[in-house]
Structure formats: C-alpha cells, structure tokens
Amino acid sequence: TFFKKNLQKYLYLSSMLASLKKLITKDGIEQAQHLSARRFQSDILSKTMVKIKATGPITVFEYMQEVLNMPHHGYYSSHPRIGPKGDFITSPELSQVFGELLGVWLVSEWMKQGRPSKPQIVEMGPGNATLTEDIIRILSQLKVHNEFARVNLIETSPYFTKVQFNRLCKKENLDKPTLCTRSGFTKFGLPVFWYDSVKDIPVAPSYFVANEFFDALPIHQFKRVDGQWREVMIDRDGDDKLRFILPSFNTTSITAYSHLFQDLTSDKVEVNPLAIVATEYVSSYLKDGGIGSCIIVDYGDEESRNFTLRGFKNHKEWNVLLEPGTADLTADVNFGLLKNFASKYVTVHGPVTQNAFLHRMGVRERIAVLLKKSVEKDQKNDLIKSYEYLTSDKFMGERFKVLALTT
C-alpha cells in the first residue's frame, strides 16, 4: 500500500514537471500567450455584449476603440505582435534602410530650415521603436545628435512604452517633466520622453514622423441607401457573436461628418476623426511655431471609395468581429482628407507612392552599399527581398503613400 501511494505521487509529480517543462519551451510560451489572448478576447466580447444589450448597437468607431485600446485587454494594450513572427509587419521591421532614409529626410528638412537650435524629433505611434532607433542612429552617423534636444514619443500603450524604453534607453531619467509618462537617455545621451498625446509636447522646432499610425485609429463607416446616408453599426448576433447592421435612424456621427462626403460619387465611405484632429493639430503647431516638418507614411489613397476595415492575424486577413482583441484592426488612410485639413496651415507635398519617395531618397544606392558590405549569402538575399517588398508595386511600393507637411 505504501509503495502504491508513493508511486502515484511520483507519477503525479512527474506529470506536473513535464507540463511545466513544456510551458517554458518556445511552443509552450506561444501556447500560453494564445490562451491569454483568448481570455482577453472573451473579456472584450462579453463587455461589448453587455454594452450593446444595455444601450443598443455601437458604432464601428466605438468597437475599434475597445478592441484595440481597452486597458489591459485591448490588442495594443496587452499583446500586440509586430514582425515576421507576429500578426503584421511594418517597413522598419523589413529593413534598416527605410528608417535611415526617413531620418535623412528629417535632418535635411532641419538643415534646409537653417538648423534651428534645440530641435526635437516627434514620432507618433512608435510601435516596437525600430524606426526610432534607426533615426537616432542616423543622427549620430551624421554627427548632429548633439544638436537635437530630445526625442518625443506619442504612445498610449503601457506595453509598447516598456518595449520602446528597453530598446532605446540605457538609463531612466528621474527628472521627467509634467505630463510626460516616462523618460530615459539613449546610449548617445539623447533624452527620450513619452507622452499620451501630441498636444502635451513642449513648444520647439519639431520634426514629426508618423509611420503606419493613422491606419490603426478607429473609423466610422457610412453607406448611402436610397439617397440617404446611414451609419454602419455593430449589434449582437445571438448570445456570443456580433454582426454589422445598417439602422434606418440618423446618428450623431452622420450629423457631424456628412459635410465631408456629401459630394462623393461612391456609396460607401470611411471617416477617421482622430486622424483629422491629429493632422490639424500638428499642422497648426508647425504654423504657430513657424518652423518644422512632418512626414506621414501609410497605406491608403486620396479618396475613400469603399470599406477597407480589416483584421490581421498571423499575416493573414481576419474577420474583424471574430475573437475581438486577438487580431490587429486597420483601415486605409484617406490622404485627400488629411491634405485638405493640413493645407489650411502648412505647405503640403504629395502624397506620392512609397516607391517614388524611397527612390528619390536613394534607396537603390543605399542597398547597393549594404550589399557590398555583406559577406553571407543569406544577408544579401534578405537585403534584396526587403528592397523588393518596400518598393515593388506588388507589395508596399504602390499601396503605401507618403505625405509631407512643411512650413
């Protein structure tokens, strides 16, 4: 009897140890992250269901805001995955050349404007901070990093803030200013500051960059039916599913934004109010300061002609209403609308395709230099593939546009 009891304990402990060993492997960690993500989506779905039951259908804007930014549970708040092994990939993750050329553009703008003293770099939505790191490295290589006063990062996600700090900073800056959520110093001694809103940054000659920032902001969707505009909304579909609906009543959003699309020939349109607010604020900030520039890179077109809202999970399109919180949600940027609002304050250039912009900035020559320095065949192949992905019309070259704002 004693032997049987102890044997059972031994087998139980062995099973537990095997389970723990599995959990600390790469596959086990990914499985735990997946289970965590499923728990988050369950929380978001249940809260969305409760809200709809209590107050009625919600707008696409409200849904995106909850799914992406809900504290502790939203996609960007908890477990965003950027990169080859994530849900989506951005240009800076493909090649350092992209960030280097954007950095060169920012420095050249600063030089053309007379090298104003104590300028600052401002990046909106830095993600993994890969682009920020490339820009800071270019400042050092061009030997101008000592002339730049600071780097400001506009970030609302605590998860991303931690990732960015660990990537960029060698030590904490305990003497951070009011409204700043965190601060540190790079290995070059350049101070970095985090803010929740672009409206919180200090007044100074500023050089803004927004790469794939606006596409992640929540949108409203409208559809014209029998000559009348209706807003697409989200309602319950049973006890555990969601669905799109097109109610017959007017919403406050139709009243607020209908003047932006009344003359469109298309019967479908998306409006990104936060993109408009951010563009108008940055443009007026540049005008009031009298000096500075902004570069915006994203996918989209000069007009919203259709519904483009989609989800991405494991680099594949994903149903935006399925398992909310486990996939990235995104929509094309209406560059024409941004251009109209910005032109009230600053000079607007473009949009041009990413392919055209990168070639004007010397992407082919820079890739050629790196290819000469590369020894391994795999490195050379990666450089060629990244160049094709960034510039080819089949990939990012045509879909992505670049818009510049200058004083």
mmCIF file of C-alpha atoms in Angstrom:
data_model
loop_
_atom_site.group_PDB
_atom_site.id
_atom_site.type_symbol
_atom_site.label_atom_id
_atom_site.label_comp_id
_atom_site.label_asym_id
_atom_site.label_seq_id
_atom_site.Cartn_x
_atom_site.Cartn_y
_atom_site.Cartn_z
ATOM 1 C CA THR A 1 0.000 0.000 0.000
ATOM 2 C CA PHE A 2 2.829 2.381 0.899
ATOM 3 C CA PHE A 3 4.536 1.650 -2.422
ATOM 4 C CA LYS A 4 1.343 2.265 -4.418
ATOM 5 C CA LYS A 5 0.670 5.599 -2.666
ATOM 6 C CA ASN A 6 4.204 6.854 -3.270
ATOM 7 C CA LEU A 7 4.189 5.621 -6.851
ATOM 8 C CA GLN A 8 1.013 7.603 -7.501
ATOM 9 C CA LYS A 9 2.622 10.707 -6.005
ATOM 10 C CA TYR A 10 5.744 10.161 -8.113
ATOM 11 C CA LEU A 11 3.724 9.792 -11.313
ATOM 12 C CA TYR A 12 1.681 12.887 -10.464
ATOM 13 C CA LEU A 13 4.809 14.975 -9.797
ATOM 14 C CA SER A 14 6.451 13.682 -12.981
ATOM 15 C CA SER A 15 3.380 14.711 -14.960
ATOM 16 C CA MET A 16 3.424 18.189 -13.403
ATOM 17 C CA LEU A 17 7.132 18.621 -14.135
ATOM 18 C CA ALA A 18 6.606 17.565 -17.739
ATOM 19 C CA SER A 19 3.814 20.131 -18.084
ATOM 20 C CA LEU A 20 5.992 22.868 -16.577
ATOM 21 C CA LYS A 21 8.873 21.929 -18.865
ATOM 22 C CA LYS A 22 6.576 22.198 -21.849
ATOM 23 C CA LEU A 23 5.373 25.622 -20.753
ATOM 24 C CA ILE A 24 8.873 27.099 -20.629
ATOM 25 C CA THR A 25 9.692 25.949 -24.152
ATOM 26 C CA LYS A 26 9.107 28.304 -27.080
ATOM 27 C CA ASP A 27 5.984 26.430 -28.150
ATOM 28 C CA GLY A 28 4.706 26.435 -24.582
ATOM 29 C CA ILE A 29 5.179 30.177 -24.232
ATOM 30 C CA GLU A 30 3.362 30.771 -27.516
ATOM 31 C CA GLN A 31 0.543 28.483 -26.325
ATOM 32 C CA ALA A 32 0.293 30.427 -23.042
ATOM 33 C CA GLN A 33 0.218 33.721 -24.958
ATOM 34 C CA HIS A 34 -2.521 32.340 -27.176
ATOM 35 C CA LEU A 35 -4.584 31.270 -24.148
ATOM 36 C CA SER A 36 -4.022 34.707 -22.607
ATOM 37 C CA ALA A 37 -5.159 36.363 -25.817
ATOM 38 C CA ARG A 38 -8.275 34.173 -25.895
ATOM 39 C CA ARG A 39 -9.068 35.233 -22.336
ATOM 40 C CA PHE A 40 -8.693 38.894 -23.310
ATOM 41 C CA GLN A 41 -10.967 38.495 -26.347
ATOM 42 C CA SER A 42 -13.539 36.773 -24.135
ATOM 43 C CA ASP A 43 -13.476 39.778 -21.771
ATOM 44 C CA ILE A 44 -13.810 42.253 -24.651
ATOM 45 C CA LEU A 45 -16.611 40.262 -26.272
ATOM 46 C CA SER A 46 -18.556 39.914 -23.023
ATOM 47 C CA LYS A 47 -18.214 43.619 -22.194
ATOM 48 C CA THR A 48 -19.258 44.558 -25.729
ATOM 49 C CA MET A 49 -22.294 42.279 -25.467
ATOM 50 C CA VAL A 50 -23.302 43.829 -22.148
ATOM 51 C CA LYS A 51 -22.895 47.344 -23.542
ATOM 52 C CA ILE A 52 -24.987 46.615 -26.634
ATOM 53 C CA LYS A 53 -27.688 44.950 -24.551
ATOM 54 C CA ALA A 54 -27.855 47.971 -22.258
ATOM 55 C CA THR A 55 -27.602 50.850 -24.754
ATOM 56 C CA GLY A 56 -28.143 49.380 -28.218
ATOM 57 C CA PRO A 57 -25.871 48.901 -31.259
ATOM 58 C CA ILE A 58 -22.457 50.598 -31.217
ATOM 59 C CA THR A 59 -20.537 52.372 -33.977
ATOM 60 C CA VAL A 60 -17.526 50.844 -35.719
ATOM 61 C CA PHE A 61 -15.505 53.621 -34.078
ATOM 62 C CA GLU A 62 -16.567 52.512 -30.587
ATOM 63 C CA TYR A 63 -15.873 48.886 -31.407
ATOM 64 C CA MET A 64 -12.360 49.552 -32.739
ATOM 65 C CA GLN A 65 -11.550 51.755 -29.763
ATOM 66 C CA GLU A 66 -12.478 48.987 -27.335
ATOM 67 C CA VAL A 67 -10.877 46.138 -29.251
ATOM 68 C CA LEU A 68 -7.567 47.918 -29.802
ATOM 69 C CA ASN A 69 -7.193 50.105 -26.714
ATOM 70 C CA MET A 70 -9.238 48.712 -23.832
ATOM 71 C CA PRO A 71 -6.917 48.894 -20.771
ATOM 72 C CA HIS A 72 -5.255 45.528 -20.028
ATOM 73 C CA HIS A 73 -7.330 43.692 -22.645
ATOM 74 C CA GLY A 74 -7.160 45.604 -25.944
ATOM 75 C CA TYR A 75 -4.875 44.384 -28.706
ATOM 76 C CA TYR A 76 -2.386 47.253 -28.375
ATOM 77 C CA SER A 77 -2.680 47.348 -24.590
ATOM 78 C CA SER A 78 -1.836 43.730 -23.953
ATOM 79 C CA HIS A 79 -0.108 41.628 -26.590
ATOM 80 C CA PRO A 80 0.447 43.324 -29.983
ATOM 81 C CA ARG A 81 2.668 41.257 -32.253
ATOM 82 C CA ILE A 82 4.745 43.094 -34.851
ATOM 83 C CA GLY A 83 7.335 41.418 -37.060
ATOM 84 C CA PRO A 84 7.835 38.287 -39.173
ATOM 85 C CA LYS A 85 6.507 36.031 -36.388
ATOM 86 C CA GLY A 86 3.671 38.369 -35.412
ATOM 87 C CA ASP A 87 0.355 39.422 -36.943
ATOM 88 C CA PHE A 88 1.702 42.087 -39.271
ATOM 89 C CA ILE A 89 4.969 43.686 -40.329
ATOM 90 C CA THR A 90 5.911 47.320 -40.898
ATOM 91 C CA SER A 91 8.534 48.842 -43.202
ATOM 92 C CA PRO A 92 11.112 49.491 -40.429
ATOM 93 C CA GLU A 93 10.934 45.816 -39.463
ATOM 94 C CA LEU A 94 11.760 44.820 -43.044
ATOM 95 C CA SER A 95 14.907 46.873 -43.466
ATOM 96 C CA GLN A 96 17.002 49.428 -41.595
ATOM 97 C CA VAL A 97 17.222 51.375 -44.862
ATOM 98 C CA PHE A 98 13.629 52.574 -44.535
ATOM 99 C CA GLY A 99 14.271 54.205 -41.142
ATOM 100 C CA GLU A 100 17.620 55.568 -42.261
ATOM 101 C CA LEU A 101 16.080 57.348 -45.251
ATOM 102 C CA LEU A 102 13.293 58.829 -43.145
ATOM 103 C CA GLY A 103 15.959 60.026 -40.719
ATOM 104 C CA VAL A 104 17.914 61.597 -43.575
ATOM 105 C CA TRP A 105 14.738 63.354 -44.749
ATOM 106 C CA LEU A 106 14.124 64.801 -41.262
ATOM 107 C CA VAL A 107 17.719 66.019 -40.940
ATOM 108 C CA SER A 108 17.692 67.517 -44.441
ATOM 109 C CA GLU A 109 14.489 69.425 -43.596
ATOM 110 C CA TRP A 110 16.131 70.725 -40.433
ATOM 111 C CA MET A 111 19.188 71.850 -42.413
ATOM 112 C CA LYS A 112 17.082 73.493 -45.169
ATOM 113 C CA GLN A 113 15.292 75.472 -42.472
ATOM 114 C CA GLY A 114 18.561 76.946 -41.188
ATOM 115 C CA ARG A 115 19.449 74.386 -38.498
ATOM 116 C CA PRO A 116 17.221 75.920 -35.771
ATOM 117 C CA SER A 117 18.595 75.387 -32.272
ATOM 118 C CA LYS A 118 17.333 72.679 -29.924
ATOM 119 C CA PRO A 119 15.025 70.860 -32.364
ATOM 120 C CA GLN A 120 13.059 67.783 -31.371
ATOM 121 C CA ILE A 121 12.025 64.598 -33.147
ATOM 122 C CA VAL A 122 8.402 63.594 -32.522
ATOM 123 C CA GLU A 123 7.190 60.135 -33.512
ATOM 124 C CA MET A 124 3.523 59.220 -33.272
ATOM 125 C CA GLY A 125 2.801 55.550 -32.620
ATOM 126 C CA PRO A 126 6.377 54.197 -32.478
ATOM 127 C CA GLY A 127 5.397 50.517 -32.174
ATOM 128 C CA ASN A 128 8.487 48.449 -31.373
ATOM 129 C CA ALA A 129 10.650 51.615 -31.721
ATOM 130 C CA THR A 130 12.583 50.089 -34.631
ATOM 131 C CA LEU A 131 12.085 53.244 -36.697
ATOM 132 C CA THR A 132 13.000 55.473 -33.754
ATOM 133 C CA GLU A 133 16.205 53.516 -33.221
ATOM 134 C CA ASP A 134 17.154 53.853 -36.903
ATOM 135 C CA ILE A 135 16.502 57.607 -36.876
ATOM 136 C CA ILE A 136 18.572 58.109 -33.710
ATOM 137 C CA ARG A 137 21.410 56.109 -35.265
ATOM 138 C CA ILE A 138 21.321 58.342 -38.369
ATOM 139 C CA LEU A 139 21.508 61.460 -36.187
ATOM 140 C CA SER A 140 24.677 60.010 -34.679
ATOM 141 C CA GLN A 141 26.186 58.935 -38.010
ATOM 142 C CA LEU A 142 25.579 62.408 -39.442
ATOM 143 C CA LYS A 143 27.139 63.832 -36.265
ATOM 144 C CA VAL A 144 24.142 66.057 -35.471
ATOM 145 C CA HIS A 145 22.718 64.167 -32.466
ATOM 146 C CA ASN A 146 24.220 66.695 -30.056
ATOM 147 C CA GLU A 147 22.271 69.469 -31.776
ATOM 148 C CA PHE A 148 18.928 67.770 -31.244
ATOM 149 C CA ALA A 149 17.450 68.455 -27.823
ATOM 150 C CA ARG A 150 15.199 65.426 -27.425
ATOM 151 C CA VAL A 151 13.034 62.701 -28.926
ATOM 152 C CA ASN A 152 9.328 62.692 -28.031
ATOM 153 C CA LEU A 153 7.286 59.512 -28.468
ATOM 154 C CA ILE A 154 3.498 59.672 -28.537
ATOM 155 C CA GLU A 155 2.325 56.376 -27.069
ATOM 156 C CA THR A 156 -0.744 55.369 -25.048
ATOM 157 C CA SER A 157 0.046 51.664 -24.678
ATOM 158 C CA PRO A 158 1.882 50.719 -21.443
ATOM 159 C CA TYR A 159 3.016 47.541 -23.194
ATOM 160 C CA PHE A 160 4.623 49.424 -26.071
ATOM 161 C CA THR A 161 6.083 52.080 -23.767
ATOM 162 C CA LYS A 162 8.007 49.373 -21.923
ATOM 163 C CA VAL A 163 9.193 47.770 -25.188
ATOM 164 C CA GLN A 164 10.318 51.140 -26.537
ATOM 165 C CA PHE A 165 12.146 52.129 -23.356
ATOM 166 C CA ASN A 166 14.028 48.828 -23.203
ATOM 167 C CA ARG A 167 15.051 49.182 -26.828
ATOM 168 C CA LEU A 168 16.125 52.819 -26.812
ATOM 169 C CA CYS A 169 17.291 53.768 -23.340
ATOM 170 C CA LYS A 170 20.303 52.860 -21.262
ATOM 171 C CA LYS A 171 19.060 54.531 -18.100
ATOM 172 C CA GLU A 172 15.963 56.142 -16.605
ATOM 173 C CA ASN A 173 15.553 59.892 -16.402
ATOM 174 C CA LEU A 174 14.032 60.537 -12.993
ATOM 175 C CA ASP A 175 13.704 64.270 -13.623
ATOM 176 C CA LYS A 176 10.875 63.957 -16.133
ATOM 177 C CA PRO A 177 8.621 66.943 -16.885
ATOM 178 C CA THR A 178 4.916 67.267 -16.139
ATOM 179 C CA LEU A 179 2.607 65.321 -18.493
ATOM 180 C CA CYS A 180 5.494 63.045 -19.504
ATOM 181 C CA THR A 181 4.710 59.406 -18.672
ATOM 182 C CA ARG A 182 8.314 58.172 -18.812
ATOM 183 C CA SER A 183 11.782 59.383 -19.746
ATOM 184 C CA GLY A 184 15.238 57.977 -20.347
ATOM 185 C CA PHE A 185 18.565 58.511 -22.092
ATOM 186 C CA THR A 186 19.912 56.734 -25.173
ATOM 187 C CA LYS A 187 23.498 55.457 -25.374
ATOM 188 C CA PHE A 188 24.303 58.718 -27.190
ATOM 189 C CA GLY A 189 22.955 60.716 -24.229
ATOM 190 C CA LEU A 190 19.905 61.926 -26.164
ATOM 191 C CA PRO A 191 16.887 62.260 -23.850
ATOM 192 C CA VAL A 192 13.684 60.444 -24.811
ATOM 193 C CA PHE A 193 10.258 61.433 -23.451
ATOM 194 C CA TRP A 194 6.936 59.603 -23.641
ATOM 195 C CA TYR A 195 3.572 61.392 -23.863
ATOM 196 C CA ASP A 196 -0.013 60.165 -24.145
ATOM 197 C CA SER A 197 -0.959 62.955 -26.549
ATOM 198 C CA VAL A 198 0.831 65.037 -29.151
ATOM 199 C CA LYS A 199 -0.824 68.046 -27.501
ATOM 200 C CA ASP A 200 1.403 67.527 -24.440
ATOM 201 C CA ILE A 201 4.782 68.001 -26.115
ATOM 202 C CA PRO A 202 6.754 71.218 -25.460
ATOM 203 C CA VAL A 203 6.941 74.053 -27.998
ATOM 204 C CA ALA A 204 10.143 73.845 -30.069
ATOM 205 C CA PRO A 205 11.268 73.396 -33.689
ATOM 206 C CA SER A 206 9.725 69.985 -34.329
ATOM 207 C CA TYR A 207 10.172 67.243 -36.925
ATOM 208 C CA PHE A 208 7.283 64.806 -36.855
ATOM 209 C CA VAL A 209 7.095 61.286 -38.241
ATOM 210 C CA ALA A 210 4.023 59.039 -38.381
ATOM 211 C CA ASN A 211 4.598 55.634 -39.948
ATOM 212 C CA GLU A 212 1.528 53.383 -40.033
ATOM 213 C CA PHE A 213 -0.035 55.423 -37.252
ATOM 214 C CA PHE A 214 -3.260 56.716 -38.777
ATOM 215 C CA ASP A 215 -4.403 53.346 -40.158
ATOM 216 C CA ALA A 216 -4.739 51.982 -36.598
ATOM 217 C CA LEU A 217 -7.038 54.790 -35.424
ATOM 218 C CA PRO A 218 -10.772 53.978 -35.154
ATOM 219 C CA ILE A 219 -13.092 54.920 -38.006
ATOM 220 C CA HIS A 220 -16.752 55.490 -38.757
ATOM 221 C CA GLN A 221 -18.334 53.734 -41.755
ATOM 222 C CA PHE A 222 -21.208 55.233 -43.742
ATOM 223 C CA LYS A 223 -23.306 53.843 -46.581
ATOM 224 C CA ARG A 224 -25.743 55.656 -48.866
ATOM 225 C CA VAL A 225 -29.094 53.912 -49.231
ATOM 226 C CA ASP A 226 -31.865 55.393 -51.415
ATOM 227 C CA GLY A 227 -30.062 58.736 -51.412
ATOM 228 C CA GLN A 228 -29.706 58.860 -47.620
ATOM 229 C CA TRP A 229 -26.515 58.264 -45.654
ATOM 230 C CA ARG A 230 -26.674 55.625 -42.915
ATOM 231 C CA GLU A 231 -24.008 54.642 -40.414
ATOM 232 C CA VAL A 232 -22.806 51.056 -40.224
ATOM 233 C CA MET A 233 -23.117 49.772 -36.663
ATOM 234 C CA ILE A 234 -22.423 46.594 -34.708
ATOM 235 C CA ASP A 235 -25.103 44.593 -32.917
ATOM 236 C CA ARG A 236 -25.446 41.277 -31.096
ATOM 237 C CA ASP A 237 -25.961 38.144 -33.160
ATOM 238 C CA GLY A 238 -27.241 35.721 -30.568
ATOM 239 C CA ASP A 239 -25.503 35.408 -27.211
ATOM 240 C CA ASP A 240 -21.890 35.059 -28.323
ATOM 241 C CA LYS A 241 -21.491 36.636 -31.762
ATOM 242 C CA LEU A 242 -21.510 40.092 -33.353
ATOM 243 C CA ARG A 243 -22.796 41.343 -36.693
ATOM 244 C CA PHE A 244 -22.838 44.505 -38.822
ATOM 245 C CA ILE A 245 -26.171 46.257 -39.257
ATOM 246 C CA LEU A 246 -27.384 49.335 -41.126
ATOM 247 C CA PRO A 247 -30.060 51.042 -38.994
ATOM 248 C CA SER A 248 -32.523 53.462 -40.572
ATOM 249 C CA PHE A 249 -32.099 56.179 -37.908
ATOM 250 C CA ASN A 250 -29.645 59.065 -38.098
ATOM 251 C CA THR A 251 -26.672 59.082 -35.748
ATOM 252 C CA THR A 252 -24.733 61.991 -34.294
ATOM 253 C CA SER A 253 -21.770 60.913 -36.465
ATOM 254 C CA ILE A 254 -23.785 61.429 -39.661
ATOM 255 C CA THR A 255 -24.660 64.933 -38.493
ATOM 256 C CA ALA A 256 -21.052 65.668 -37.518
ATOM 257 C CA TYR A 257 -19.242 64.325 -40.600
ATOM 258 C CA SER A 258 -21.708 64.245 -43.514
ATOM 259 C CA HIS A 259 -20.309 67.530 -44.888
ATOM 260 C CA LEU A 260 -17.038 65.689 -45.568
ATOM 261 C CA PHE A 261 -18.559 63.255 -48.065
ATOM 262 C CA GLN A 262 -21.825 64.684 -49.403
ATOM 263 C CA ASP A 263 -20.283 65.272 -52.853
ATOM 264 C CA LEU A 264 -18.806 61.793 -53.218
ATOM 265 C CA THR A 265 -19.968 59.590 -56.086
ATOM 266 C CA SER A 266 -19.222 56.459 -54.051
ATOM 267 C CA ASP A 267 -21.964 54.982 -51.852
ATOM 268 C CA LYS A 268 -19.506 53.844 -49.168
ATOM 269 C CA VAL A 269 -17.126 55.981 -47.130
ATOM 270 C CA GLU A 270 -14.946 55.758 -44.027
ATOM 271 C CA VAL A 271 -14.091 58.733 -41.809
ATOM 272 C CA ASN A 272 -11.183 58.743 -39.369
ATOM 273 C CA PRO A 273 -11.902 61.658 -36.989
ATOM 274 C CA LEU A 274 -8.786 61.182 -34.826
ATOM 275 C CA ALA A 275 -6.561 61.288 -37.931
ATOM 276 C CA ILE A 276 -8.180 64.585 -38.888
ATOM 277 C CA VAL A 277 -7.712 66.001 -35.371
ATOM 278 C CA ALA A 278 -4.068 64.878 -35.208
ATOM 279 C CA THR A 279 -3.238 66.235 -38.677
ATOM 280 C CA GLU A 280 -4.900 69.562 -37.983
ATOM 281 C CA TYR A 281 -3.166 69.898 -34.608
ATOM 282 C CA VAL A 282 0.301 69.082 -35.962
ATOM 283 C CA SER A 283 -0.223 71.448 -38.910
ATOM 284 C CA SER A 284 -1.339 74.331 -36.682
ATOM 285 C CA TYR A 285 1.523 73.555 -34.267
ATOM 286 C CA LEU A 286 4.013 73.859 -37.136
ATOM 287 C CA LYS A 287 2.406 77.076 -38.374
ATOM 288 C CA ASP A 288 2.376 78.670 -34.901
ATOM 289 C CA GLY A 289 5.994 77.682 -34.303
ATOM 290 C CA GLY A 290 6.962 78.895 -37.736
ATOM 291 C CA ILE A 291 9.395 76.071 -38.328
ATOM 292 C CA GLY A 292 9.423 72.282 -38.613
ATOM 293 C CA SER A 293 8.147 69.462 -40.808
ATOM 294 C CA CYS A 294 6.102 66.275 -40.713
ATOM 295 C CA ILE A 295 6.235 63.096 -42.775
ATOM 296 C CA ILE A 296 3.331 60.637 -42.878
ATOM 297 C CA VAL A 297 3.699 57.128 -44.344
ATOM 298 C CA ASP A 298 0.731 54.776 -44.545
ATOM 299 C CA TYR A 299 -1.417 52.746 -46.890
ATOM 300 C CA GLY A 300 -4.387 54.417 -48.490
ATOM 301 C CA ASP A 301 -5.447 56.741 -51.274
ATOM 302 C CA GLU A 302 -6.584 60.313 -51.900
ATOM 303 C CA GLU A 303 -10.237 59.379 -51.532
ATOM 304 C CA SER A 304 -12.319 56.910 -49.533
ATOM 305 C CA ARG A 305 -14.265 54.898 -52.117
ATOM 306 C CA ASN A 306 -15.097 51.708 -50.284
ATOM 307 C CA PHE A 307 -14.990 49.924 -46.941
ATOM 308 C CA THR A 308 -11.424 48.907 -46.099
ATOM 309 C CA LEU A 309 -11.683 47.861 -42.438
ATOM 310 C CA ARG A 310 -9.976 44.506 -41.942
ATOM 311 C CA GLY A 311 -8.218 42.420 -39.346
ATOM 312 C CA PHE A 312 -4.778 40.817 -39.477
ATOM 313 C CA LYS A 313 -3.668 37.764 -37.572
ATOM 314 C CA ASN A 314 -0.540 35.735 -38.350
ATOM 315 C CA HIS A 315 -0.111 37.849 -41.512
ATOM 316 C CA LYS A 316 -3.498 36.770 -42.867
ATOM 317 C CA GLU A 317 -6.741 38.714 -43.124
ATOM 318 C CA TRP A 318 -9.042 38.048 -40.191
ATOM 319 C CA ASN A 319 -12.754 38.574 -39.560
ATOM 320 C CA VAL A 320 -12.867 41.819 -37.540
ATOM 321 C CA LEU A 321 -15.828 40.594 -35.472
ATOM 322 C CA LEU A 322 -14.260 37.256 -34.552
ATOM 323 C CA GLU A 323 -12.385 36.869 -31.241
ATOM 324 C CA PRO A 324 -12.050 40.639 -30.654
ATOM 325 C CA GLY A 325 -8.732 41.619 -29.122
ATOM 326 C CA THR A 326 -6.671 38.824 -30.687
ATOM 327 C CA ALA A 327 -6.026 40.489 -34.069
ATOM 328 C CA ASP A 328 -4.936 43.885 -35.340
ATOM 329 C CA LEU A 329 -7.650 46.059 -36.903
ATOM 330 C CA THR A 330 -6.813 48.571 -39.594
ATOM 331 C CA ALA A 331 -8.323 50.728 -42.348
ATOM 332 C CA ASP A 332 -6.914 52.655 -45.311
ATOM 333 C CA VAL A 333 -5.971 56.294 -44.785
ATOM 334 C CA ASN A 334 -7.831 58.988 -46.722
ATOM 335 C CA PHE A 335 -4.861 61.146 -47.720
ATOM 336 C CA GLY A 336 -7.057 63.592 -49.616
ATOM 337 C CA LEU A 337 -8.922 64.439 -46.429
ATOM 338 C CA LEU A 338 -5.691 64.874 -44.430
ATOM 339 C CA LYS A 339 -4.293 67.040 -47.206
ATOM 340 C CA ASN A 340 -7.338 69.326 -47.154
ATOM 341 C CA PHE A 341 -7.107 69.936 -43.408
ATOM 342 C CA ALA A 342 -3.316 70.368 -43.363
ATOM 343 C CA SER A 343 -3.249 72.823 -46.279
ATOM 344 C CA LYS A 344 -5.029 75.429 -44.140
ATOM 345 C CA TYR A 345 -1.839 75.819 -42.114
ATOM 346 C CA VAL A 346 1.226 74.461 -43.948
ATOM 347 C CA THR A 347 2.577 73.554 -47.368
ATOM 348 C CA VAL A 348 1.579 70.025 -48.359
ATOM 349 C CA HIS A 349 3.691 67.793 -50.603
ATOM 350 C CA GLY A 350 2.221 64.666 -52.139
ATOM 351 C CA PRO A 351 1.027 62.132 -51.478
ATOM 352 C CA VAL A 352 3.465 60.139 -53.593
ATOM 353 C CA THR A 353 3.951 56.398 -53.583
ATOM 354 C CA GLN A 354 6.442 54.874 -51.153
ATOM 355 C CA ASN A 355 8.274 53.514 -54.183
ATOM 356 C CA ALA A 356 8.763 57.017 -55.622
ATOM 357 C CA PHE A 357 9.763 58.540 -52.269
ATOM 358 C CA LEU A 358 12.339 55.880 -51.389
ATOM 359 C CA HIS A 359 13.968 56.031 -54.823
ATOM 360 C CA ARG A 360 14.183 59.827 -54.655
ATOM 361 C CA MET A 361 15.883 59.408 -51.281
ATOM 362 C CA GLY A 362 18.440 56.977 -52.724
ATOM 363 C CA VAL A 363 17.183 53.571 -51.581
ATOM 364 C CA ARG A 364 18.803 51.738 -54.506
ATOM 365 C CA GLU A 365 22.216 53.268 -53.781
ATOM 366 C CA ARG A 366 21.970 52.540 -50.061
ATOM 367 C CA ILE A 367 21.025 48.900 -50.697
ATOM 368 C CA ALA A 368 23.977 48.608 -53.096
ATOM 369 C CA VAL A 369 26.361 49.821 -50.361
ATOM 370 C CA LEU A 370 24.984 47.305 -47.861
ATOM 371 C CA LEU A 371 25.214 44.502 -50.423
ATOM 372 C CA LYS A 372 28.921 45.231 -50.920
ATOM 373 C CA LYS A 373 29.479 45.109 -47.160
ATOM 374 C CA SER A 374 27.518 41.874 -46.748
ATOM 375 C CA VAL A 375 29.551 38.672 -46.629
ATOM 376 C CA GLU A 376 26.934 35.981 -46.164
ATOM 377 C CA LYS A 377 24.607 34.954 -48.969
ATOM 378 C CA ASP A 378 21.563 34.992 -46.667
ATOM 379 C CA GLN A 379 22.230 38.632 -45.763
ATOM 380 C CA LYS A 380 22.389 39.585 -49.432
ATOM 381 C CA ASN A 381 19.146 37.729 -50.171
ATOM 382 C CA ASP A 382 17.399 39.433 -47.225
ATOM 383 C CA LEU A 383 18.506 42.857 -48.484
ATOM 384 C CA ILE A 384 17.227 42.167 -51.985
ATOM 385 C CA LYS A 385 13.915 40.788 -50.678
ATOM 386 C CA SER A 386 13.376 43.761 -48.354
ATOM 387 C CA TYR A 387 14.121 46.186 -51.202
ATOM 388 C CA GLU A 388 11.549 44.447 -53.395
ATOM 389 C CA TYR A 389 8.973 44.375 -50.618
ATOM 390 C CA LEU A 390 9.406 48.078 -49.823
ATOM 391 C CA THR A 391 9.350 49.322 -53.418
ATOM 392 C CA SER A 392 7.562 46.783 -55.626
ATOM 393 C CA ASP A 393 4.048 47.565 -56.823
ATOM 394 C CA LYS A 394 3.068 44.018 -55.825
ATOM 395 C CA PHE A 395 3.823 44.752 -52.178
ATOM 396 C CA MET A 396 4.260 48.098 -50.366
ATOM 397 C CA GLY A 397 5.601 50.270 -53.187
ATOM 398 C CA GLU A 398 2.261 51.340 -54.635
ATOM 399 C CA ARG A 399 -0.192 50.783 -51.756
ATOM 400 C CA PHE A 400 1.802 52.907 -49.323
ATOM 401 C CA LYS A 401 1.810 56.670 -49.728
ATOM 402 C CA VAL A 402 3.992 59.438 -48.331
ATOM 403 C CA LEU A 403 2.642 62.867 -47.404
ATOM 404 C CA ALA A 404 4.921 65.693 -46.222
ATOM 405 C CA LEU A 405 4.000 68.883 -44.374
ATOM 406 C CA THR A 406 6.465 71.780 -44.253
ATOM 407 C CA THR A 407 6.457 75.372 -43.027
#
